[in-house]
């Protein structure tokens, strides 16, 4: 994480320095376009792109951490391992095994993918909306 923060910080500093160089080049040329202003602008564009890449990488890292934390919390909640922790909310649902949770997660991912591709996900298994989905009958869990 430190390397991502350092990369973002360095990219930002270089971007700001490039912006300052553009302003200095424009001022020294009297507002006229010349080789120095063109070079400064080109450097500015490159630094802008590098800064955007660094921002994208930092955002991807944050998203992956959020997903990992969410998954860990979900597993903890579903398996009941948070029951002994202070401040944890208790639920009336009985804990399920991590294996079972993974099977259900795979089933849901399969349905999402099928729906994204325009399929009628689970139409043979889940034909009526009032019937709750049961992953035990999903093709993904039969493995």
PDB file of C-alpha atoms in Angstrom:
ATOM      1  CA  UNK A   1       0.000   0.000   0.000  1.00  0.00           C
ATOM      2  CA  UNK A   2       2.843   2.385   0.795  1.00  0.00           C
ATOM      3  CA  UNK A   3       4.252   1.960  -2.698  1.00  0.00           C
ATOM      4  CA  UNK A   4       0.893   2.872  -4.238  1.00  0.00           C
ATOM      5  CA  UNK A   5       0.604   5.975  -2.075  1.00  0.00           C
ATOM      6  CA  UNK A   6       4.204   6.945  -2.881  1.00  0.00           C
ATOM      7  CA  UNK A   7       3.611   6.448  -6.610  1.00  0.00           C
ATOM      8  CA  UNK A   8       0.462   8.587  -6.480  1.00  0.00           C
ATOM      9  CA  UNK A   9       2.239  11.282  -4.480  1.00  0.00           C
ATOM     10  CA  UNK A  10       5.211  11.346  -6.863  1.00  0.00           C
ATOM     11  CA  UNK A  11       2.967  11.437  -9.929  1.00  0.00           C
ATOM     12  CA  UNK A  12       1.026  14.337  -8.415  1.00  0.00           C
ATOM     13  CA  UNK A  13       4.197  16.300  -7.611  1.00  0.00           C
ATOM     14  CA  UNK A  14       5.523  15.762 -11.139  1.00  0.00           C
ATOM     15  CA  UNK A  15       2.164  16.806 -12.604  1.00  0.00           C
ATOM     16  CA  UNK A  16       2.128  20.036 -10.573  1.00  0.00           C
ATOM     17  CA  UNK A  17       5.756  20.748 -11.494  1.00  0.00           C
ATOM     18  CA  UNK A  18       4.929  20.223 -15.177  1.00  0.00           C
ATOM     19  CA  UNK A  19       2.006  22.652 -14.871  1.00  0.00           C
ATOM     20  CA  UNK A  20       4.332  25.227 -13.310  1.00  0.00           C
ATOM     21  CA  UNK A  21       6.824  24.678 -16.153  1.00  0.00           C
ATOM     22  CA  UNK A  22       4.094  25.383 -18.721  1.00  0.00           C
ATOM     23  CA  UNK A  23       3.241  28.654 -16.999  1.00  0.00           C
ATOM     24  CA  UNK A  24       6.909  29.652 -16.767  1.00  0.00           C
ATOM     25  CA  UNK A  25       7.550  28.784 -20.417  1.00  0.00           C
ATOM     26  CA  UNK A  26       4.512  30.763 -21.514  1.00  0.00           C
ATOM     27  CA  UNK A  27       5.543  33.738 -19.402  1.00  0.00           C
ATOM     28  CA  UNK A  28       9.141  33.714 -20.624  1.00  0.00           C
ATOM     29  CA  UNK A  29       7.985  33.572 -24.257  1.00  0.00           C
ATOM     30  CA  UNK A  30       5.678  36.531 -23.768  1.00  0.00           C
ATOM     31  CA  UNK A  31       2.652  34.350 -24.397  1.00  0.00           C
ATOM     32  CA  UNK A  32       3.945  33.285 -27.795  1.00  0.00           C
ATOM     33  CA  UNK A  33       4.043  29.677 -28.904  1.00  0.00           C
ATOM     34  CA  UNK A  34       7.578  28.389 -29.390  1.00  0.00           C
ATOM     35  CA  UNK A  35       9.634  25.218 -28.967  1.00  0.00           C
ATOM     36  CA  UNK A  36       9.971  25.722 -25.198  1.00  0.00           C
ATOM     37  CA  UNK A  37       6.218  26.093 -24.667  1.00  0.00           C
ATOM     38  CA  UNK A  38       5.533  23.121 -26.931  1.00  0.00           C
ATOM     39  CA  UNK A  39       7.992  20.983 -24.980  1.00  0.00           C
ATOM     40  CA  UNK A  40       6.518  22.127 -21.676  1.00  0.00           C
ATOM     41  CA  UNK A  41       2.999  21.326 -22.889  1.00  0.00           C
ATOM     42  CA  UNK A  42       4.066  17.908 -24.126  1.00  0.00           C
ATOM     43  CA  UNK A  43       5.705  17.170 -20.775  1.00  0.00           C
ATOM     44  CA  UNK A  44       2.536  18.381 -19.036  1.00  0.00           C
ATOM     45  CA  UNK A  45       0.402  15.984 -21.105  1.00  0.00           C
ATOM     46  CA  UNK A  46       2.716  13.084 -20.263  1.00  0.00           C
ATOM     47  CA  UNK A  47       2.657  13.913 -16.544  1.00  0.00           C
ATOM     48  CA  UNK A  48      -1.123  14.236 -16.673  1.00  0.00           C
ATOM     49  CA  UNK A  49      -1.420  10.754 -18.171  1.00  0.00           C
ATOM     50  CA  UNK A  50       0.990   9.305 -15.616  1.00  0.00           C
ATOM     51  CA  UNK A  51      -0.982  10.938 -12.811  1.00  0.00           C
ATOM     52  CA  UNK A  52      -4.229   9.479 -14.180  1.00  0.00           C
ATOM     53  CA  UNK A  53      -2.640   6.018 -14.347  1.00  0.00           C
ATOM     54  CA  UNK A  54      -1.457   6.351 -10.746  1.00  0.00           C
ATOM     55  CA  UNK A  55      -4.967   7.424  -9.694  1.00  0.00           C
ATOM     56  CA  UNK A  56      -6.491   4.450 -11.509  1.00  0.00           C
ATOM     57  CA  UNK A  57      -4.053   2.059  -9.844  1.00  0.00           C
ATOM     58  CA  UNK A  58      -4.806   3.524  -6.420  1.00  0.00           C
ATOM     59  CA  UNK A  59      -8.531   3.241  -7.079  1.00  0.00           C
ATOM     60  CA  UNK A  60      -8.166  -0.399  -8.167  1.00  0.00           C
ATOM     61  CA  UNK A  61      -6.214  -1.124  -4.986  1.00  0.00           C
ATOM     62  CA  UNK A  62      -8.869   0.516  -2.803  1.00  0.00           C
ATOM     63  CA  UNK A  63     -11.623  -1.432  -4.564  1.00  0.00           C
ATOM     64  CA  UNK A  64      -9.773  -4.723  -4.124  1.00  0.00           C
ATOM     65  CA  UNK A  65      -9.267  -4.022  -0.423  1.00  0.00           C
ATOM     66  CA  UNK A  66     -12.938  -3.108  -0.040  1.00  0.00           C
ATOM     67  CA  UNK A  67     -13.951  -6.366  -1.711  1.00  0.00           C
ATOM     68  CA  UNK A  68     -11.555  -8.389   0.414  1.00  0.00           C
ATOM     69  CA  UNK A  69     -12.793  -6.774   3.631  1.00  0.00           C
ATOM     70  CA  UNK A  70     -16.388  -7.266   2.540  1.00  0.00           C
ATOM     71  CA  UNK A  71     -15.763 -10.913   1.728  1.00  0.00           C
ATOM     72  CA  UNK A  72     -14.027 -11.508   5.048  1.00  0.00           C
ATOM     73  CA  UNK A  73     -16.872  -9.833   6.930  1.00  0.00           C
ATOM     74  CA  UNK A  74     -19.406 -11.885   4.995  1.00  0.00           C
ATOM     75  CA  UNK A  75     -17.598 -15.124   5.792  1.00  0.00           C
ATOM     76  CA  UNK A  76     -17.247 -14.110   9.452  1.00  0.00           C
ATOM     77  CA  UNK A  77     -20.918 -13.233   9.684  1.00  0.00           C
ATOM     78  CA  UNK A  78     -22.098 -16.325   7.850  1.00  0.00           C
ATOM     79  CA  UNK A  79     -19.916 -18.748   9.762  1.00  0.00           C
ATOM     80  CA  UNK A  80     -20.713 -17.166  13.112  1.00  0.00           C
ATOM     81  CA  UNK A  81     -17.114 -16.287  13.909  1.00  0.00           C
ATOM     82  CA  UNK A  82     -18.105 -12.712  14.817  1.00  0.00           C
ATOM     83  CA  UNK A  83     -20.481 -13.884  17.548  1.00  0.00           C
ATOM     84  CA  UNK A  84     -17.788 -13.770  20.212  1.00  0.00           C
ATOM     85  CA  UNK A  85     -16.447 -10.357  19.192  1.00  0.00           C
ATOM     86  CA  UNK A  86     -17.555  -7.356  21.196  1.00  0.00           C
ATOM     87  CA  UNK A  87     -19.999  -5.048  19.504  1.00  0.00           C
ATOM     88  CA  UNK A  88     -20.985  -7.616  16.911  1.00  0.00           C
ATOM     89  CA  UNK A  89     -24.626  -7.703  16.019  1.00  0.00           C
ATOM     90  CA  UNK A  90     -26.293 -11.005  16.675  1.00  0.00           C
ATOM     91  CA  UNK A  91     -28.669 -12.445  14.109  1.00  0.00           C
ATOM     92  CA  UNK A  92     -31.366 -15.046  14.335  1.00  0.00           C
ATOM     93  CA  UNK A  93     -29.837 -16.924  11.409  1.00  0.00           C
ATOM     94  CA  UNK A  94     -27.834 -20.022  12.215  1.00  0.00           C
ATOM     95  CA  UNK A  95     -24.217 -19.964  10.999  1.00  0.00           C
ATOM     96  CA  UNK A  96     -23.367 -21.796   7.782  1.00  0.00           C
ATOM     97  CA  UNK A  97     -20.133 -23.435   6.768  1.00  0.00           C
ATOM     98  CA  UNK A  98     -17.582 -21.530   4.724  1.00  0.00           C
ATOM     99  CA  UNK A  99     -17.789 -24.272   2.064  1.00  0.00           C
ATOM    100  CA  UNK A 100     -21.547 -23.797   1.809  1.00  0.00           C
ATOM    101  CA  UNK A 101     -21.105 -20.040   1.616  1.00  0.00           C
ATOM    102  CA  UNK A 102     -18.603 -20.452  -1.213  1.00  0.00           C
ATOM    103  CA  UNK A 103     -21.016 -22.733  -3.072  1.00  0.00           C
ATOM    104  CA  UNK A 104     -23.784 -20.167  -2.780  1.00  0.00           C
ATOM    105  CA  UNK A 105     -21.426 -17.409  -3.847  1.00  0.00           C
ATOM    106  CA  UNK A 106     -20.452 -19.379  -6.978  1.00  0.00           C
ATOM    107  CA  UNK A 107     -24.107 -19.978  -7.764  1.00  0.00           C
ATOM    108  CA  UNK A 108     -24.897 -16.279  -7.476  1.00  0.00           C
ATOM    109  CA  UNK A 109     -21.871 -15.327  -9.606  1.00  0.00           C
ATOM    110  CA  UNK A 110     -23.009 -17.814 -12.251  1.00  0.00           C
ATOM    111  CA  UNK A 111     -26.479 -16.301 -12.291  1.00  0.00           C
ATOM    112  CA  UNK A 112     -25.092 -12.783 -12.550  1.00  0.00           C
ATOM    113  CA  UNK A 113     -22.864 -13.758 -15.473  1.00  0.00           C
ATOM    114  CA  UNK A 114     -25.752 -15.495 -17.208  1.00  0.00           C
ATOM    115  CA  UNK A 115     -27.991 -12.467 -16.712  1.00  0.00           C
ATOM    116  CA  UNK A 116     -25.275 -10.143 -18.033  1.00  0.00           C
ATOM    117  CA  UNK A 117     -25.127 -12.240 -21.210  1.00  0.00           C
ATOM    118  CA  UNK A 118     -28.869 -11.934 -21.708  1.00  0.00           C
ATOM    119  CA  UNK A 119     -29.756 -15.396 -20.484  1.00  0.00           C
ATOM    120  CA  UNK A 120     -32.711 -16.343 -18.369  1.00  0.00           C
ATOM    121  CA  UNK A 121     -30.682 -17.260 -15.338  1.00  0.00           C
ATOM    122  CA  UNK A 122     -32.062 -20.052 -13.276  1.00  0.00           C
ATOM    123  CA  UNK A 123     -35.294 -20.265 -15.228  1.00  0.00           C
ATOM    124  CA  UNK A 124     -35.495 -24.030 -14.820  1.00  0.00           C
ATOM    125  CA  UNK A 125     -34.621 -23.921 -11.142  1.00  0.00           C
ATOM    126  CA  UNK A 126     -36.216 -20.673 -10.083  1.00  0.00           C
ATOM    127  CA  UNK A 127     -39.283 -20.380 -12.259  1.00  0.00           C
ATOM    128  CA  UNK A 128     -41.443 -18.381  -9.861  1.00  0.00           C
ATOM    129  CA  UNK A 129     -40.283 -15.193  -8.100  1.00  0.00           C
ATOM    130  CA  UNK A 130     -42.074 -16.081  -4.862  1.00  0.00           C
ATOM    131  CA  UNK A 131     -40.030 -19.272  -4.514  1.00  0.00           C
ATOM    132  CA  UNK A 132     -36.751 -18.525  -2.688  1.00  0.00           C
ATOM    133  CA  UNK A 133     -33.538 -19.389  -4.486  1.00  0.00           C
ATOM    134  CA  UNK A 134     -31.897 -22.535  -3.143  1.00  0.00           C
ATOM    135  CA  UNK A 135     -28.259 -22.984  -4.182  1.00  0.00           C
ATOM    136  CA  UNK A 136     -28.468 -26.715  -3.459  1.00  0.00           C
ATOM    137  CA  UNK A 137     -30.211 -27.113  -6.803  1.00  0.00           C
ATOM    138  CA  UNK A 138     -27.773 -24.942  -8.743  1.00  0.00           C
ATOM    139  CA  UNK A 139     -25.609 -26.639 -11.358  1.00  0.00           C
ATOM    140  CA  UNK A 140     -22.508 -24.862  -9.982  1.00  0.00           C
ATOM    141  CA  UNK A 141     -22.834 -26.517  -6.569  1.00  0.00           C
ATOM    142  CA  UNK A 142     -23.010 -30.051  -7.928  1.00  0.00           C
ATOM    143  CA  UNK A 143     -19.252 -30.111  -8.508  1.00  0.00           C
TER     144      UNK A 143
END
